[in-house]
Coordinates of C-alpha atoms in Angstrom, one line a residue:
X1 CA 0.0 0.0 0.0
X2 CA 1.2 3.5 -0.9
X3 CA 2.6 5.9 1.7
X4 CA 0.4 9.0 1.7
X5 CA 1.8 12.5 2.5
X6 CA -0.5 15.5 3.0
X7 CA 1.0 19.0 2.6
X8 CA -1.1 21.3 4.8
X9 CA -1.3 24.7 6.4
X10 CA -4.4 26.9 6.7
X11 CA -2.3 30.0 5.9
X12 CA -2.3 30.9 2.2
X13 CA 0.7 31.7 0.1
X14 CA 2.9 29.4 2.2
X15 CA 4.3 27.3 -0.7
X16 CA 2.1 24.2 -0.3
X17 CA 1.7 23.7 -4.0
X18 CA 5.4 24.1 -4.7
X19 CA 6.3 21.7 -1.9
X20 CA 3.7 19.2 -3.0
X21 CA 4.6 19.2 -6.7
X22 CA 8.3 19.2 -6.1
X23 CA 8.1 16.4 -3.6
X24 CA 5.9 14.4 -6.0
X25 CA 8.6 15.0 -8.7
X26 CA 11.4 13.8 -6.4
X27 CA 9.5 10.7 -5.2
X28 CA 8.5 9.9 -8.8
X29 CA 12.1 9.1 -9.5
X30 CA 12.1 6.6 -6.6
X31 CA 8.8 4.9 -7.2
X32 CA 5.4 5.3 -8.9
X33 CA 3.9 8.5 -7.4
X34 CA 0.5 10.1 -7.6
X35 CA -0.3 13.7 -6.8
X36 CA -3.8 14.5 -5.6
X37 CA -5.0 18.1 -5.8
X38 CA -7.4 18.7 -3.0
X39 CA -7.4 22.5 -3.3
X40 CA -10.4 24.0 -5.2
X41 CA -8.1 26.6 -6.6
X42 CA -6.4 23.9 -8.6
X43 CA -2.8 25.2 -8.7
X44 CA -1.3 21.8 -8.9
X45 CA -3.8 20.8 -11.5
X46 CA -2.7 23.9 -13.5
X47 CA 1.0 23.0 -13.1
X48 CA 0.3 19.5 -14.4
X49 CA -1.9 20.9 -17.2
X50 CA -4.5 18.4 -16.3
X51 CA -8.1 18.5 -17.5
X52 CA -11.0 19.6 -15.3
X53 CA -13.9 19.5 -17.7
X54 CA -15.4 16.3 -19.2
X55 CA -13.4 14.0 -17.0
X56 CA -13.4 12.6 -13.5
X57 CA -11.8 14.7 -10.8
X58 CA -11.4 14.5 -7.1
X59 CA -14.9 15.9 -6.7
X60 CA -16.3 12.8 -8.4
X61 CA -14.3 10.5 -6.1
X62 CA -15.3 12.0 -2.8
X63 CA -18.4 14.1 -3.3
X64 CA -20.3 12.8 -6.2
X65 CA -23.0 10.2 -5.3
X66 CA -21.5 7.8 -7.9
X67 CA -18.3 7.6 -5.8
X68 CA -16.0 6.6 -8.6
X69 CA -12.8 4.7 -7.9
X70 CA -9.7 6.9 -7.5
X71 CA -8.0 5.1 -10.4
X72 CA -10.7 6.3 -12.8
X73 CA -9.8 9.9 -12.0
X74 CA -6.0 9.6 -12.6
X75 CA -4.6 11.5 -15.5
X76 CA -1.2 10.6 -16.9
X77 CA 0.5 13.9 -17.7
X78 CA 4.0 14.9 -18.8
X79 CA 4.8 16.0 -15.2
X80 CA 3.4 12.8 -13.7
X81 CA 0.2 11.2 -12.6
X82 CA -2.4 13.4 -11.0
X83 CA -6.0 13.4 -9.7
X84 CA -7.2 16.9 -10.7
X85 CA -9.0 19.3 -8.5
X86 CA -12.3 20.9 -9.3
X87 CA -13.8 24.3 -8.3
X88 CA -16.9 22.3 -7.2
X89 CA -14.9 21.1 -4.2
X90 CA -15.6 24.4 -2.6
X91 CA -19.2 23.3 -2.2
X92 CA -18.2 20.1 -0.4
X93 CA -19.0 21.4 3.1
X94 CA -22.7 21.7 2.3
X95 CA -22.9 18.6 0.2
X96 CA -21.3 16.4 2.8
X97 CA -22.8 18.1 5.9
X98 CA -24.3 15.5 8.2
X99 CA -22.8 12.6 6.2
X100 CA -20.7 10.7 8.7
X101 CA -19.3 8.5 6.0
X102 CA -18.4 11.6 4.0
X103 CA -15.2 12.1 6.1
X104 CA -13.9 8.7 4.9
X105 CA -14.5 9.0 1.2
X106 CA -10.9 9.6 0.3
X107 CA -9.6 7.0 2.7
X108 CA -11.8 4.4 1.2
X109 CA -10.7 5.4 -2.3
X110 CA -7.0 5.4 -1.4
X111 CA -7.2 1.9 0.2
X112 CA -8.6 0.6 -3.1
X113 CA -5.9 2.2 -5.3
X114 CA -3.2 -0.2 -6.5
X115 CA 0.2 0.3 -8.2
X116 CA 1.5 3.4 -6.4
X117 CA 4.3 3.6 -3.9
X118 CA 3.7 7.3 -2.9
X119 CA 0.7 9.6 -2.8
X120 CA 1.2 13.3 -2.3
X121 CA -1.9 15.5 -1.5
X122 CA -1.9 19.2 -2.0
X123 CA -4.6 20.9 0.2
X124 CA -6.4 24.2 0.4
X125 CA -5.6 26.9 3.0
X126 CA -8.6 26.1 5.2
X127 CA -9.9 23.7 7.8
X128 CA -12.6 22.0 5.8
X129 CA -14.3 18.7 5.3
X130 CA -11.9 18.1 2.4
X131 CA -8.9 18.6 4.7
X132 CA -10.4 16.1 7.2
X133 CA -10.8 13.6 4.3
X134 CA -7.1 14.2 3.5
X135 CA -5.9 13.8 7.1
X136 CA -8.0 10.6 7.6
X137 CA -6.5 9.1 4.5
X138 CA -2.9 10.1 5.2
X139 CA 0.1 8.5 6.9
X140 CA 2.2 11.7 7.3
X141 CA 1.5 15.5 7.4
X142 CA 4.1 18.0 6.2
X143 CA 3.5 21.5 7.3
X144 CA 5.2 24.3 5.3
X145 CA 5.9 27.5 7.3
X146 CA 7.6 30.8 6.6
X147 CA 9.9 32.7 9.0
X148 CA 7.7 35.7 9.5
X149 CA 5.8 37.2 12.4
X150 CA 2.5 35.5 11.4
X151 CA 4.0 32.1 10.7
X152 CA 2.7 30.5 13.9
X153 CA -0.8 32.0 13.6
X154 CA -3.1 29.1 13.1
X155 CA -0.5 26.4 13.7
X156 CA -2.1 25.5 17.0
X157 CA -5.5 25.3 15.4
X158 CA -4.2 23.0 12.7
X159 CA -2.4 21.0 15.4
X160 CA -5.8 20.7 17.3
X161 CA -7.4 19.4 14.1
X162 CA -4.7 16.9 13.5
X163 CA -4.9 15.7 17.1
X164 CA -8.6 15.2 16.8
X165 CA -8.2 13.1 13.7
X166 CA -5.4 11.1 15.4
X167 CA -7.7 10.5 18.4
X168 CA -10.9 9.6 16.6
X169 CA -10.4 8.6 13.0
X170 CA -6.7 8.0 12.1
X171 CA -4.5 7.0 15.1
X172 CA -1.6 6.1 12.7
X173 CA -1.4 9.7 11.4
X174 CA 1.9 11.4 12.2
X175 CA 3.2 15.0 11.7
X176 CA 6.3 14.4 9.7
X177 CA 7.5 17.9 10.6
X178 CA 7.4 21.6 10.0
X179 CA 9.2 22.6 6.8
X180 CA 10.7 26.2 6.7
X181 CA 10.2 27.6 3.2
X182 CA 11.1 30.9 1.4
X183 CA 14.0 31.2 3.8
X184 CA 17.0 33.5 3.5
X185 CA 18.4 33.3 7.1
X186 CA 19.7 36.8 6.8
X187 CA 17.4 38.7 9.2
X188 CA 17.3 38.5 13.0
X189 CA 13.6 37.9 12.8
X190 CA 14.0 34.8 10.6
X191 CA 16.6 33.4 13.0
X192 CA 14.4 34.1 16.0
X193 CA 11.3 32.6 14.3
X194 CA 13.4 29.5 13.3
X195 CA 14.1 28.9 17.0
X196 CA 10.5 29.5 17.9
X197 CA 9.3 27.1 15.2
X198 CA 11.6 24.4 16.6
X199 CA 10.0 24.8 20.0
X200 CA 6.5 24.8 18.5
X201 CA 7.3 21.6 16.6
X202 CA 8.4 19.9 19.9
X203 CA 5.1 20.9 21.5
X204 CA 3.4 19.3 18.6
X205 CA 5.3 16.1 19.2
X206 CA 7.1 16.5 15.9
X207 CA 10.2 18.4 14.6
X208 CA 11.4 21.2 12.5
X209 CA 13.2 19.8 9.5
X210 CA 16.8 20.8 9.6
X211 CA 16.6 21.6 5.9
X212 CA 15.2 25.0 5.1
X213 CA 14.1 25.8 1.6
X214 CA 15.8 28.9 0.2
X215 CA 14.0 31.3 -2.1
X216 CA 14.9 31.1 -5.7
X217 CA 13.6 32.8 -8.8
X218 CA 13.6 29.5 -10.6
X219 CA 10.6 28.4 -8.6
X220 CA 8.4 31.1 -10.1
X221 CA 9.8 30.5 -13.5
X222 CA 8.9 26.8 -13.3
X223 CA 5.4 27.7 -12.2
X224 CA 5.0 30.1 -15.2
X225 CA 6.3 27.4 -17.5
X226 CA 4.0 24.8 -15.9
X227 CA 6.9 22.5 -15.2
X228 CA 8.1 20.7 -12.1
X229 CA 11.1 22.2 -10.4
X230 CA 13.2 18.9 -10.5
X231 CA 12.9 19.0 -14.3
X232 CA 13.0 22.8 -14.9
X233 CA 15.9 23.7 -12.6
X234 CA 17.5 20.6 -11.0
X235 CA 20.6 22.5 -9.9
X236 CA 19.0 25.6 -8.3
X237 CA 19.3 26.3 -4.6
X238 CA 15.6 25.6 -3.9
X239 CA 15.9 22.2 -5.6
X240 CA 19.0 21.3 -3.7
X241 CA 17.1 22.0 -0.5
X242 CA 14.1 20.1 -1.6
X243 CA 16.3 17.1 -2.4
X244 CA 17.9 17.3 1.1
X245 CA 14.4 17.7 2.7
X246 CA 13.1 14.6 0.8
X247 CA 16.1 12.6 2.1
X248 CA 15.4 13.8 5.6
X249 CA 11.7 12.9 5.3
X250 CA 12.3 9.4 4.0
X251 CA 15.1 8.8 6.6
X252 CA 12.7 9.8 9.4
X253 CA 10.3 7.0 8.3
X254 CA 12.8 4.2 8.7

């Protein structure tokens, strides 16, 4: 059965999509990998140039009454395999309201999926029923954070959500760690926040990854070109850091 990673943080603009797509690209060189876009904004879907119209999407898998198998929504694109997002996912809260089984739709779908070693799930910056689906289906949560004054806002709320899922629906779920992104390390504020994030990670029963992801213009260029960073700029500083992070992530699972 595949190892499932969820990239989550309710703060927007935090680099979730870059982290999810880059990690999927790295893992794809190690074993068959599927990216699942669970964000209604569909940034990962756009990067992969996947279809949304006239095809099955994540919406059909976890919200639609037909409950299609996950495999039927997989699109094989140049950047890799993906289950595309759908703007309709934004309506999921109302559609699944009161449906106890609705929280387990993605877990059930993932358990039936065969042939993959890794699943990476990109999520929306919100605490929604779709996020609960992702956490219940996952093995590990990766939380990207930035070294700014607002970085820890909402982290405890996200931690409370994860703890609730661990307690009630998915006791095997683990926080892989906090991943510091868009980091330069030059300001005193960044250095102080780095220390505070390490302390926060300890309180969450996790860790701050020792690898921090440096900012690099190649990241935005890759997004514009709709290419994965490992293919577009394999030697850039951000990619070097993501490779080190992936090694750290996988080593921590042994």
